[in-house]
Coordinates of C-alpha atoms in Angstrom, one line a residue:
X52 CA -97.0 2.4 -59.2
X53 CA -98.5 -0.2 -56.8
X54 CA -97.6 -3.1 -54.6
X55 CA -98.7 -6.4 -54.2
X56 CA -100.1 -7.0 -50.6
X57 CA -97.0 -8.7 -49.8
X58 CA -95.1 -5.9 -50.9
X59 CA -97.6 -3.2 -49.2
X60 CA -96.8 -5.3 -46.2
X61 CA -92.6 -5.5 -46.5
X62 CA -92.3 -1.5 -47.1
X63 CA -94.9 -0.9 -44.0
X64 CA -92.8 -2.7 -41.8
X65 CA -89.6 -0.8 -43.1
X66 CA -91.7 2.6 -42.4
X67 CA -92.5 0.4 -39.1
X68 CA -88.8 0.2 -38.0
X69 CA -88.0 3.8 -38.9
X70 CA -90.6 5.2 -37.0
X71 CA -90.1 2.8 -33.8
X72 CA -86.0 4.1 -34.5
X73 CA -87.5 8.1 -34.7
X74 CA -89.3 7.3 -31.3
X75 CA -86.4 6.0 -29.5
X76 CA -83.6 8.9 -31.4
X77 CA -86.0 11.4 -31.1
X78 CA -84.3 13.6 -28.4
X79 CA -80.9 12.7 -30.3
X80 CA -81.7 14.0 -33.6
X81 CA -83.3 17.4 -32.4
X82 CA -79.9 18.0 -30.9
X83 CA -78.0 17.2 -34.4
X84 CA -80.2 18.8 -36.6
X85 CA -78.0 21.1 -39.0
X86 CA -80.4 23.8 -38.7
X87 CA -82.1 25.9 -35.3
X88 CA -85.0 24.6 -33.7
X89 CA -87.0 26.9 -34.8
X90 CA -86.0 27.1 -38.4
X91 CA -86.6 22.9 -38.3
X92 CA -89.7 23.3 -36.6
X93 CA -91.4 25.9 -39.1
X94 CA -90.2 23.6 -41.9
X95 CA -92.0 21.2 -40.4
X96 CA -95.3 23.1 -39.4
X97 CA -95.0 23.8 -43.5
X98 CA -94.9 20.6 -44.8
X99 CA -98.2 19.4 -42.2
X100 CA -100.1 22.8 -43.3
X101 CA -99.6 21.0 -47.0
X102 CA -100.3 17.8 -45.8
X103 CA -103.6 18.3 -44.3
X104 CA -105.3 20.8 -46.7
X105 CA -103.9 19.1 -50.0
X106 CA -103.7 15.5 -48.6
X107 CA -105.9 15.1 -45.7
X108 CA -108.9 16.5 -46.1
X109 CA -109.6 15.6 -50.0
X110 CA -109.1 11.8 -48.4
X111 CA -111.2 12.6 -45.7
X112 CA -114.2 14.4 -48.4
X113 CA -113.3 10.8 -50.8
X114 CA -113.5 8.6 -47.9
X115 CA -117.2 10.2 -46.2
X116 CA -118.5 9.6 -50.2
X117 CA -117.1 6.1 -50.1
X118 CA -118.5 5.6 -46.8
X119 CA -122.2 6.9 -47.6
X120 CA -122.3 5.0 -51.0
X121 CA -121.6 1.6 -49.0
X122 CA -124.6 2.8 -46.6
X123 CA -126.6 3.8 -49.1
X124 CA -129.0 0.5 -48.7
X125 CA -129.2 0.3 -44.9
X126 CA -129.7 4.3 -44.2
X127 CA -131.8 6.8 -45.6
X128 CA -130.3 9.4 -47.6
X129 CA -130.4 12.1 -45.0
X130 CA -128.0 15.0 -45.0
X131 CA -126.8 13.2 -41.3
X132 CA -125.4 10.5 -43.7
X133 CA -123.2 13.0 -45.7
X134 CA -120.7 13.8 -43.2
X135 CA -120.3 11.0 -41.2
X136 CA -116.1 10.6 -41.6
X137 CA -116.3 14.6 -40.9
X138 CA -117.8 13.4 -37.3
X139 CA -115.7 10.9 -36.6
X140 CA -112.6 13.3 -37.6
X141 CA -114.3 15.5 -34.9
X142 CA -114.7 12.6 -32.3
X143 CA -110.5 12.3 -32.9
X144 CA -110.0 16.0 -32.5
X145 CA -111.6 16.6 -29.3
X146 CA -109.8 13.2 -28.3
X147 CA -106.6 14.6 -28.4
X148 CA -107.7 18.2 -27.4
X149 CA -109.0 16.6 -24.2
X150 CA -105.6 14.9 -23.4
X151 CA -103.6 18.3 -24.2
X152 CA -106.0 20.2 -22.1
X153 CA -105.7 17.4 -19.3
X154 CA -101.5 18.0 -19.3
X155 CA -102.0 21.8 -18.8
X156 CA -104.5 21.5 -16.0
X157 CA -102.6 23.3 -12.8
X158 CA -100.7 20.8 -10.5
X159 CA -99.8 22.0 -7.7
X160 CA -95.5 22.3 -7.4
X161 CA -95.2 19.2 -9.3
X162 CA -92.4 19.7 -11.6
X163 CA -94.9 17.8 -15.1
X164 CA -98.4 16.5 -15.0
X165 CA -99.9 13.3 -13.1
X166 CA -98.9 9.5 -13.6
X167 CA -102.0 9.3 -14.9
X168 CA -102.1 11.6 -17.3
X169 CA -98.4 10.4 -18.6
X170 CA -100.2 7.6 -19.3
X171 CA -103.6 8.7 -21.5
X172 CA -100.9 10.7 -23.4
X173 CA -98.6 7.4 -24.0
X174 CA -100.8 6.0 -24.9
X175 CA -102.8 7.7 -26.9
X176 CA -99.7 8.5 -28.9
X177 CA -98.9 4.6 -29.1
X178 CA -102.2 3.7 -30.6
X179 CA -101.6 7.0 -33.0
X180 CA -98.1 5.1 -34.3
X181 CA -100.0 2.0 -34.7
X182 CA -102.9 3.7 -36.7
X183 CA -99.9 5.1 -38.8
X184 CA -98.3 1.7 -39.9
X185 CA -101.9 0.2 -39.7
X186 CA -103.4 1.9 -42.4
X187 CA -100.1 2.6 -44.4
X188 CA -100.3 -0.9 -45.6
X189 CA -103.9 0.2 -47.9
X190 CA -101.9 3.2 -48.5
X191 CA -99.1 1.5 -50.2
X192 CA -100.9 -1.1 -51.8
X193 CA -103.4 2.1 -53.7
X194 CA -100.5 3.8 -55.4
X195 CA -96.9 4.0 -54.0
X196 CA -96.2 7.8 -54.3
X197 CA -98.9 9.2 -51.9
X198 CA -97.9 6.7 -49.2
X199 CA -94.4 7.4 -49.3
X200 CA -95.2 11.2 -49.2
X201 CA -97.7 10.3 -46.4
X202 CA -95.0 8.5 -44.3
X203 CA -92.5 11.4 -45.1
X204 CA -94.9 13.7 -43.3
X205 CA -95.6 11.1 -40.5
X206 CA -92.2 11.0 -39.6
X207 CA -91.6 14.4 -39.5
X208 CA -94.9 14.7 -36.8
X209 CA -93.7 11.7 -35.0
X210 CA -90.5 14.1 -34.4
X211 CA -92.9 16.9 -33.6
X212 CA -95.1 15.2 -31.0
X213 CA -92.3 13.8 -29.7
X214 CA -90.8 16.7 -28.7
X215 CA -94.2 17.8 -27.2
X216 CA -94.0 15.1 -24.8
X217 CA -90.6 15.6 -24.1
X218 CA -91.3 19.1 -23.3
X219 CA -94.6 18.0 -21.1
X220 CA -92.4 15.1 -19.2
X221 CA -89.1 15.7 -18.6
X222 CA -89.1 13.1 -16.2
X223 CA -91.5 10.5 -17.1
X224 CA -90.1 10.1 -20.6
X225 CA -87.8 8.0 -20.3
X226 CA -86.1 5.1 -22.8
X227 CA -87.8 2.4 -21.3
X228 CA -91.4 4.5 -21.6
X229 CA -90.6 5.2 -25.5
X230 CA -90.4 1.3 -26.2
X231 CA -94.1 1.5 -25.9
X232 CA -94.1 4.0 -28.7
X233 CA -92.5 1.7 -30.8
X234 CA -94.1 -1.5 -29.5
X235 CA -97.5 0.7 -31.0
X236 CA -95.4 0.9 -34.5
X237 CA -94.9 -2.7 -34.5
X238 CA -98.7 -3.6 -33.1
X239 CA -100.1 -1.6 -35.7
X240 CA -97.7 -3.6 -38.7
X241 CA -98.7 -6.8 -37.3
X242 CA -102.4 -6.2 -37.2
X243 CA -101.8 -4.9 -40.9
X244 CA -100.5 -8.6 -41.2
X245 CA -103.4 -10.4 -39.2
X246 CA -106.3 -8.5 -40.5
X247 CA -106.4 -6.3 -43.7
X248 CA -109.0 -3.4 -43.2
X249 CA -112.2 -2.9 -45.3
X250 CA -112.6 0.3 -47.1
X251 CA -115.2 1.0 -44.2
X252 CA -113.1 0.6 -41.5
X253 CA -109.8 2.1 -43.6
X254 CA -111.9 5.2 -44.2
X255 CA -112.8 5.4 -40.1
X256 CA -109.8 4.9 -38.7
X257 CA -107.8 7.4 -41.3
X258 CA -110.7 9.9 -40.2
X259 CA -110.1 9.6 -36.6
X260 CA -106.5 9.6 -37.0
X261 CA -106.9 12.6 -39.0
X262 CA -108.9 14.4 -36.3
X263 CA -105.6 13.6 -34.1
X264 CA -103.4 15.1 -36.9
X265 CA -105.0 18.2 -37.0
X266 CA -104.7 18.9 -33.6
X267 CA -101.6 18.5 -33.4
X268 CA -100.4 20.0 -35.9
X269 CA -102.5 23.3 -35.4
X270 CA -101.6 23.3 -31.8
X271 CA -97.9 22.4 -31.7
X272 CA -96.0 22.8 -35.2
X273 CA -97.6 25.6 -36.5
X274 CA -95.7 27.7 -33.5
X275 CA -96.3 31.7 -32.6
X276 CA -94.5 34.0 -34.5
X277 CA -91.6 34.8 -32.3
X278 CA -91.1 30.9 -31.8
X279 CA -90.9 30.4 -36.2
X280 CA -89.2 31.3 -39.1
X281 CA -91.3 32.4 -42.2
X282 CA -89.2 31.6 -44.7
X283 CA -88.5 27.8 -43.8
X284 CA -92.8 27.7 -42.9
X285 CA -92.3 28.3 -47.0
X286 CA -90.1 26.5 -48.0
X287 CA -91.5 23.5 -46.7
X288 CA -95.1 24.1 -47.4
X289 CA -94.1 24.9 -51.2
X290 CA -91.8 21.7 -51.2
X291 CA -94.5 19.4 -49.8
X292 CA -97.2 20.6 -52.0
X293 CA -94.9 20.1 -55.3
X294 CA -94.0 16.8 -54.4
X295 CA -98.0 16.1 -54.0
X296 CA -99.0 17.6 -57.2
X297 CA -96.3 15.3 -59.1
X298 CA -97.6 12.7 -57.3
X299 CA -101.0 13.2 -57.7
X300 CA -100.6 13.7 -61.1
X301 CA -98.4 10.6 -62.0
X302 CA -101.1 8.4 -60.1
X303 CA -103.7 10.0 -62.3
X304 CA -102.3 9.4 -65.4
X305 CA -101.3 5.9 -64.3
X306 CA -104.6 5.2 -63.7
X307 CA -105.1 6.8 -66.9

């Protein structure tokens, strides 16, 4: 099933609001969850591990041959060409592994890294939201299983990092700092609205937001053993992955 543009459009700013409500609740819900931290968290670090390899990456391997065939009659078919998503992926990893080196530098006595940092990280993480909603639009619009699955697993990782950047600023996180987080939710919905992006640019942006994802998820939901429950790691990575297959498989034979 697909949406109109219009419809693409409504749903993404639905997914807008809930994620801009996540930001805010965040610290609320991780207090009320009905299972332990740990057990939520490896459920969590699951469902990404499905995400990326049965998701991501086949989007990312689709998107560098959709990229490459538009290029085709402006650059010579050298292998460089091939895996030009693949390095732009790359360029968002070490983006992110830059900031998350930058808030474990040593600090003295201070009690969480600098202003400055606090602010890279904000926003960094407010343009990530914004990339979210920007591209889930496309996403919706394509076929309406995938893009609910993928804003399933965004939500879930908006939770995550959140509690990452609780965890890294106590202090500095307050309310009035996580309205900036959702102002990115809302900035990226409304340039959704303004400018709809070409397969070129849709391609770039999910690969540098991937890059980000994988980070993330590699570094803080997939946690040490003593920090995470095997079984719920299972459960969610088995959950996540069915729920793809059907939906890969309904889209196919839609298409069909």
């Amino acid at each position: 099933m697909t949406l109109t543009r219009e419809g693409s459009l409504w749903a993404t700013l639905l997914v807008a609001l809930v994620l801009g409500a996540l930001h805010l609740l965040a610290p609320h819900i991780r207090r009320r969850l009905p299972v332990s931290t740990h057990a939520a968290t490896s459920l969590g670090g699951g469902i990404a591990a499905a995400y990326v390899f049965l998701y991501l990456l086949p989007r990312l391997a689709e998107g560098n041959q959709a990229v490459a065939h538009v290029l085709e009659e402006k650059v010579d078919a050298t292998p460089a060409r091939g895996f030009i998503l693949f390095f732009v992926a790359l360029i968002g990893f070490l983006t992110f592994y830059v900031l998350e080196r930058a808030t474990h530098l040593p600090n003295g006595h201070m009690q969480e890294p600098t202003r400055m940092v606090f602010a890279f990280q904000l926003g960094f993480f407010a343009l990530y939201s914004g990339l979210i909603t920007y591209t889930l639009a496309t996403k919706l619009h394509a076929g309406l299983g995938p893009a609910v699955l993928f804003a399933v697993a965004m939500g879930l990782h908006v939770l995550a990092t959140d509690g990452v950047l609780a965890e890294h600023f106590p202090v500095s996180l307050t309310t009035r700092w996580r309205l900036l987080l959702v102002a990115g939710a809302g900035a990226g919905w409304l340039t959704a609205v303004v400018a709809q992006p070409s397969g070129v640019l849709m391609n770039l942006l999910t690969a540098f937001l991937g890059g980000g994802i994988l980070l993330n998820v590699f570094v803080d939901e997939l946690t040490p053993e003593r920090h995470s429950s095997l079984t719920w790691f299972i459960v969610g990575l088995a959950a996540y992955s069915g729920l793809l297959a059907l939906a890969t498989l309904t889209t196919g034979q839609g298409a069909a």
